[in-house]
mmCIF file of N, CA and C in Angstrom:
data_model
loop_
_atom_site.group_PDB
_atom_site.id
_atom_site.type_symbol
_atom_site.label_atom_id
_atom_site.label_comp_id
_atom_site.label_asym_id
_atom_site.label_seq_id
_atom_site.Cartn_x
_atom_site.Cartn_y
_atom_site.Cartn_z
ATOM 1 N N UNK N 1182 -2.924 -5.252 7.453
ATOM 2 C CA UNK N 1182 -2.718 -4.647 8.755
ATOM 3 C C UNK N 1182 -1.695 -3.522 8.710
ATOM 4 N N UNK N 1183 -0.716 -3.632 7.501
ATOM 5 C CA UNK N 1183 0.088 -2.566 7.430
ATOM 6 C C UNK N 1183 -0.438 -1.423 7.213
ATOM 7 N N UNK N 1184 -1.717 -1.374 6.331
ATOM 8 C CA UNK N 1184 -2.079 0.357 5.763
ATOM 9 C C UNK N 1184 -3.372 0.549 6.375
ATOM 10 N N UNK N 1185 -3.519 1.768 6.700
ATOM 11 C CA UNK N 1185 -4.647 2.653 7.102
ATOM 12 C C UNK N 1185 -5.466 2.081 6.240
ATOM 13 N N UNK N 1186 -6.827 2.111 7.034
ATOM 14 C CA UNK N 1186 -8.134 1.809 5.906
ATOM 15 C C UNK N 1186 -8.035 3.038 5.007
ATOM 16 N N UNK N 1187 -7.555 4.071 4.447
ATOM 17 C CA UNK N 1187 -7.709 5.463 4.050
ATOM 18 C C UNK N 1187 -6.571 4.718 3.302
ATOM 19 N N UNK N 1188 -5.476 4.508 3.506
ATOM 20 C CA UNK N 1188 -4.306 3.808 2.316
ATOM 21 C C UNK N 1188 -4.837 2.675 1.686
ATOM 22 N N UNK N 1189 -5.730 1.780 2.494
ATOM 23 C CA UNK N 1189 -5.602 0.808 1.769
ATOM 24 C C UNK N 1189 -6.982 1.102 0.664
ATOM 25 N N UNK N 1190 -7.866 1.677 1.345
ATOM 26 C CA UNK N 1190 -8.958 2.083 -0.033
ATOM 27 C C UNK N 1190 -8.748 2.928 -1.077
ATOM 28 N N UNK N 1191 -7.689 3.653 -0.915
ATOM 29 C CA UNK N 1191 -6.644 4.287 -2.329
ATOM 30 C C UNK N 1191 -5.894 3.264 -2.854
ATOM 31 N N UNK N 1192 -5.195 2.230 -2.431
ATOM 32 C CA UNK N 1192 -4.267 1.697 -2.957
ATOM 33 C C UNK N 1192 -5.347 0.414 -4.368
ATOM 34 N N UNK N 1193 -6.358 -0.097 -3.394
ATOM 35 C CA UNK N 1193 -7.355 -0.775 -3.750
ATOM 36 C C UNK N 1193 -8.048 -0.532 -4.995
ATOM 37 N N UNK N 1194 -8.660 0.956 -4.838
ATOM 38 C CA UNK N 1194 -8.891 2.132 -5.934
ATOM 39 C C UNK N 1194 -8.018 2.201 -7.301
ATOM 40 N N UNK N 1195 -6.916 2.503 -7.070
ATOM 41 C CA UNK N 1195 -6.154 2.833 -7.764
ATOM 42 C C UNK N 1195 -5.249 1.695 -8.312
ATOM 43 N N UNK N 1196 -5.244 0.359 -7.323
ATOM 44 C CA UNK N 1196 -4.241 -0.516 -8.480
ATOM 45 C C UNK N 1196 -4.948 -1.840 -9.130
ATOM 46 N N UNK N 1197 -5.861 -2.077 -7.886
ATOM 47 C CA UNK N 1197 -6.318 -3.337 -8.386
ATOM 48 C C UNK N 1197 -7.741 -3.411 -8.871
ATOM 49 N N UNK N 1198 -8.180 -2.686 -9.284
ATOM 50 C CA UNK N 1198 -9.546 -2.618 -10.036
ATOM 51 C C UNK N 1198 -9.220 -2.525 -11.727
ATOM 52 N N UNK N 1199 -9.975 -3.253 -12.584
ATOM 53 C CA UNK N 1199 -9.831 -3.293 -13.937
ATOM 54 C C UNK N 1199 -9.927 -1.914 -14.523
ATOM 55 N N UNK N 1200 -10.592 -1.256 -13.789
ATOM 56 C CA UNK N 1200 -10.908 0.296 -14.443
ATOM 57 C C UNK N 1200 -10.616 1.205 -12.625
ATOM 58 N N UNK N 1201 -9.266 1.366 -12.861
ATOM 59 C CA UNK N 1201 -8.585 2.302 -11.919
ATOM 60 C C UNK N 1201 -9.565 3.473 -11.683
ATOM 61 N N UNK N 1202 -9.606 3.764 -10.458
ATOM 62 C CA UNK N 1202 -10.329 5.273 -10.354
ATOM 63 C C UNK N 1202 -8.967 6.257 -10.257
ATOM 64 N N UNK N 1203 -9.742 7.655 -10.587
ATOM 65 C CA UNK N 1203 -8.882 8.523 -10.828
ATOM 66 C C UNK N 1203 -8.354 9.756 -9.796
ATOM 67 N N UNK N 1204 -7.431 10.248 -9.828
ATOM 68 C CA UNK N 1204 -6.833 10.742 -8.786
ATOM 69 C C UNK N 1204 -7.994 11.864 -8.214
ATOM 70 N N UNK N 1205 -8.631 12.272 -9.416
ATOM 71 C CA UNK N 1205 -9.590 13.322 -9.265
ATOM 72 C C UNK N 1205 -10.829 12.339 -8.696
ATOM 73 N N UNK N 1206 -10.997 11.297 -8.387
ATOM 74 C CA UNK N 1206 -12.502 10.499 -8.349
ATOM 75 C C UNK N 1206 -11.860 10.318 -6.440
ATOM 76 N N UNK N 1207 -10.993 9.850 -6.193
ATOM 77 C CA UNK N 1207 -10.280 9.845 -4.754
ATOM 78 C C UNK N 1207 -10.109 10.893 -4.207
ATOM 79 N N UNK N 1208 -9.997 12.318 -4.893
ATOM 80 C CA UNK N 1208 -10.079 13.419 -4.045
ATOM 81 C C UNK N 1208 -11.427 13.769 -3.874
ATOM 82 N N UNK N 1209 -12.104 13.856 -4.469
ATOM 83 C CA UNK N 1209 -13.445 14.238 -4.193
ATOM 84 C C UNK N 1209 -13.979 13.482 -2.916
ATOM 85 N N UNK N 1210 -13.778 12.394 -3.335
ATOM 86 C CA UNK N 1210 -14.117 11.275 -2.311
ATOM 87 C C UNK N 1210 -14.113 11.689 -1.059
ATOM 88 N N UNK N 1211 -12.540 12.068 -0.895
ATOM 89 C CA UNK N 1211 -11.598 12.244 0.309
ATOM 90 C C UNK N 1211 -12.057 13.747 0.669
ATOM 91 N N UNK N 1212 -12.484 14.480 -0.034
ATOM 92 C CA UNK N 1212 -12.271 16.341 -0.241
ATOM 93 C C UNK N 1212 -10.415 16.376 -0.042
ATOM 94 N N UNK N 1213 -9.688 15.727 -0.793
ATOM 95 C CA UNK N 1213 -8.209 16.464 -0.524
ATOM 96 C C UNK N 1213 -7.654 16.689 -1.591
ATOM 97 N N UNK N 1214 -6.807 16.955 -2.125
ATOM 98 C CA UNK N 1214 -6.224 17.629 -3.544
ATOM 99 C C UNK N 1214 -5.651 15.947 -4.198
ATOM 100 N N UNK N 1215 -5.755 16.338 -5.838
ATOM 101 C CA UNK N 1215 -5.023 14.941 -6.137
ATOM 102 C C UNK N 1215 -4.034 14.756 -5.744
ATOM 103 N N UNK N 1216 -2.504 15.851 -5.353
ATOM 104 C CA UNK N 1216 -1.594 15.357 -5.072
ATOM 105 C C UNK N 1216 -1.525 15.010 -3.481
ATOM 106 N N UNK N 1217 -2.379 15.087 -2.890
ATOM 107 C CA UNK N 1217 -2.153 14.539 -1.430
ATOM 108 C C UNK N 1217 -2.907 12.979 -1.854
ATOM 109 N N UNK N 1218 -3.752 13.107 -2.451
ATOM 110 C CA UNK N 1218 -3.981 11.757 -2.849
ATOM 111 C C UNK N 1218 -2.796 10.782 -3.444
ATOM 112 N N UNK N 1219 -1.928 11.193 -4.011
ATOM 113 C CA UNK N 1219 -1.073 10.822 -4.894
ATOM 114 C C UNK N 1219 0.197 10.391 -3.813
ATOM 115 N N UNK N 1220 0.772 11.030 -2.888
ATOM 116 C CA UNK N 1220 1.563 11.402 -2.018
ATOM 117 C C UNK N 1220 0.910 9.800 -1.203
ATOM 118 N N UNK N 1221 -0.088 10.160 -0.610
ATOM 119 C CA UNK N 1221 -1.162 8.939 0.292
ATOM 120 C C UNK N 1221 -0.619 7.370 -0.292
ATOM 121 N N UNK N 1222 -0.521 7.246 -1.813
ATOM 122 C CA UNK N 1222 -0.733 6.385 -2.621
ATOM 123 C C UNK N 1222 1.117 5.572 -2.463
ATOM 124 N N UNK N 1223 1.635 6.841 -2.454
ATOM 125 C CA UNK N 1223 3.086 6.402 -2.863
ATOM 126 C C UNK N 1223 3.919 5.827 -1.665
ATOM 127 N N UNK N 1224 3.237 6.579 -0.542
ATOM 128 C CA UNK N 1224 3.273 6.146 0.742
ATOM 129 C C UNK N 1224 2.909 4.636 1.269
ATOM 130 N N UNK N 1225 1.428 4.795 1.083
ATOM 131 C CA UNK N 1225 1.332 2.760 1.243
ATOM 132 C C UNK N 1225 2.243 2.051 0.339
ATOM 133 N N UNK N 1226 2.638 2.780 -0.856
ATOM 134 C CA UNK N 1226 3.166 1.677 -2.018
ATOM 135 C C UNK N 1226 4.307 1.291 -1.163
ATOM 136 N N UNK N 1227 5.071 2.129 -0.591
ATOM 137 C CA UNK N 1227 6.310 1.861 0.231
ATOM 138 C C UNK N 1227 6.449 1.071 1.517
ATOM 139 N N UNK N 1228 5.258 1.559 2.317
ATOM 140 C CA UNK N 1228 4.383 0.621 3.518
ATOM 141 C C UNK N 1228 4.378 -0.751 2.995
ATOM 142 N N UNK N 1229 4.316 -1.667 2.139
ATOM 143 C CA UNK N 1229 4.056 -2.649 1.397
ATOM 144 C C UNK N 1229 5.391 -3.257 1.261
ATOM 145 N N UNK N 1230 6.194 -2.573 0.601
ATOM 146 C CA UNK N 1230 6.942 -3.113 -0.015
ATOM 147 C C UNK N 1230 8.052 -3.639 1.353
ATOM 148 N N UNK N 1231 7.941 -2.017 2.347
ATOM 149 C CA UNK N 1231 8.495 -3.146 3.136
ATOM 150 C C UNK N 1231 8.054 -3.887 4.196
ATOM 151 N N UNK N 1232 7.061 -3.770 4.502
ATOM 152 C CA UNK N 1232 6.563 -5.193 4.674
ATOM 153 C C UNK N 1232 6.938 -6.169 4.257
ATOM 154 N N UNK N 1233 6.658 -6.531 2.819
ATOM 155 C CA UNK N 1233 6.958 -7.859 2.269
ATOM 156 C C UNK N 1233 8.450 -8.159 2.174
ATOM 157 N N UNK N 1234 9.576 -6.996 2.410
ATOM 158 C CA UNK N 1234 10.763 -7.557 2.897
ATOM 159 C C UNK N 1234 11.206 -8.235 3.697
ATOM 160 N N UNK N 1235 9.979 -6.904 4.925
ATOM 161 C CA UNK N 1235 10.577 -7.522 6.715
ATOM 162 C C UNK N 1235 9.966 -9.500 6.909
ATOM 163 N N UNK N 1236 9.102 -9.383 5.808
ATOM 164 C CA UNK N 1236 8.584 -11.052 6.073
ATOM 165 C C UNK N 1236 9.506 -11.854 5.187
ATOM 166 N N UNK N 1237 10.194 -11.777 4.379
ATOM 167 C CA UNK N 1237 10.894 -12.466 3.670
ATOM 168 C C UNK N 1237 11.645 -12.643 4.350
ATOM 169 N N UNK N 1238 12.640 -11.610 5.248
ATOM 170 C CA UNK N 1238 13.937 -11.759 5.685
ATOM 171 C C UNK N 1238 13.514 -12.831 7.044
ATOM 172 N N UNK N 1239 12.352 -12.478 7.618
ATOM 173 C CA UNK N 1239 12.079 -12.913 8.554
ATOM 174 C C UNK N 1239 12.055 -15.045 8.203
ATOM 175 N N UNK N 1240 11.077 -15.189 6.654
ATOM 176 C CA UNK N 1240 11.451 -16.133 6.483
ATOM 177 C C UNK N 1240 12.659 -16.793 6.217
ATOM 178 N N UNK N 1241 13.164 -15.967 6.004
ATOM 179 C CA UNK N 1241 14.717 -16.919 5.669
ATOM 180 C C UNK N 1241 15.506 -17.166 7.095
ATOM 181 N N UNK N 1242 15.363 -16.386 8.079
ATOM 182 C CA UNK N 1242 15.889 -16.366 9.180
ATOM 183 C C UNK N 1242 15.204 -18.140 10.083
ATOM 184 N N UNK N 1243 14.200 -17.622 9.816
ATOM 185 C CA UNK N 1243 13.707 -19.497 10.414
ATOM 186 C C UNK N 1243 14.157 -20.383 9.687
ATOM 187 N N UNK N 1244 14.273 -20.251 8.476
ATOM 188 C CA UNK N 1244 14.870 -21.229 7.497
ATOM 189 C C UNK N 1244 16.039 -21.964 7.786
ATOM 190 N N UNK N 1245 16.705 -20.873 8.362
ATOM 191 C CA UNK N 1245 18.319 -20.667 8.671
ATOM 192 C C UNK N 1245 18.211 -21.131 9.972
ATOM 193 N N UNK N 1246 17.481 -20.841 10.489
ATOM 194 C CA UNK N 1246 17.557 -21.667 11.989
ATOM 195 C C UNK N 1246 17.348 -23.406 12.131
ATOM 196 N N UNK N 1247 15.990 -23.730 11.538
ATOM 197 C CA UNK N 1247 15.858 -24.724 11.095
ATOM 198 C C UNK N 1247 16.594 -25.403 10.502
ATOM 199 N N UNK N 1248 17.288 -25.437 9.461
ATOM 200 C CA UNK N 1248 18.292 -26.280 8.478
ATOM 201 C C UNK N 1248 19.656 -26.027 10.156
ATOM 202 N N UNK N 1249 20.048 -25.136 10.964
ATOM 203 C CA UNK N 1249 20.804 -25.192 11.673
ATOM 204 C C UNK N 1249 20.422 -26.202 12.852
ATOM 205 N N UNK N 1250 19.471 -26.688 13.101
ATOM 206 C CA UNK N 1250 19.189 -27.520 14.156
ATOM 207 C C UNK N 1250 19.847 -29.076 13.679
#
């Protein structure tokens, strides 16, 4: 829910397939240059990451509430 269907079918593309497609196989795709592809890519990578912070912190915060009851 965090990334654009357009981030997440680059990110998809590009990390988790056994045979990565290539920056040039995503621009075509897209018609946009590899480095906007590339830019797109580095962007969700960051979209992600914090995500999976804001839920961590978030878990520990119930944690912390819980063990406080």
């Amino acid at each position: 829910n965090v990334l654009s269907p357009r981030e997440k079918y680059i990110m998809v593309q590009r990390r988790l397939q056994d045979k990565p497609k290539t920056l040039e196989y995503l621009s075509n795709h897209y018609k946009i240059s590899r480095e906007r592809v590339r830019q797109i890519e580095v962007r969700a990578m960051e979209k992600l990451k914090k995500s999976v912070k804001n839920l961590l912190i978030k878990r520990n915060l119930e944690r912390e509430e819980i063990t406080a009851l």
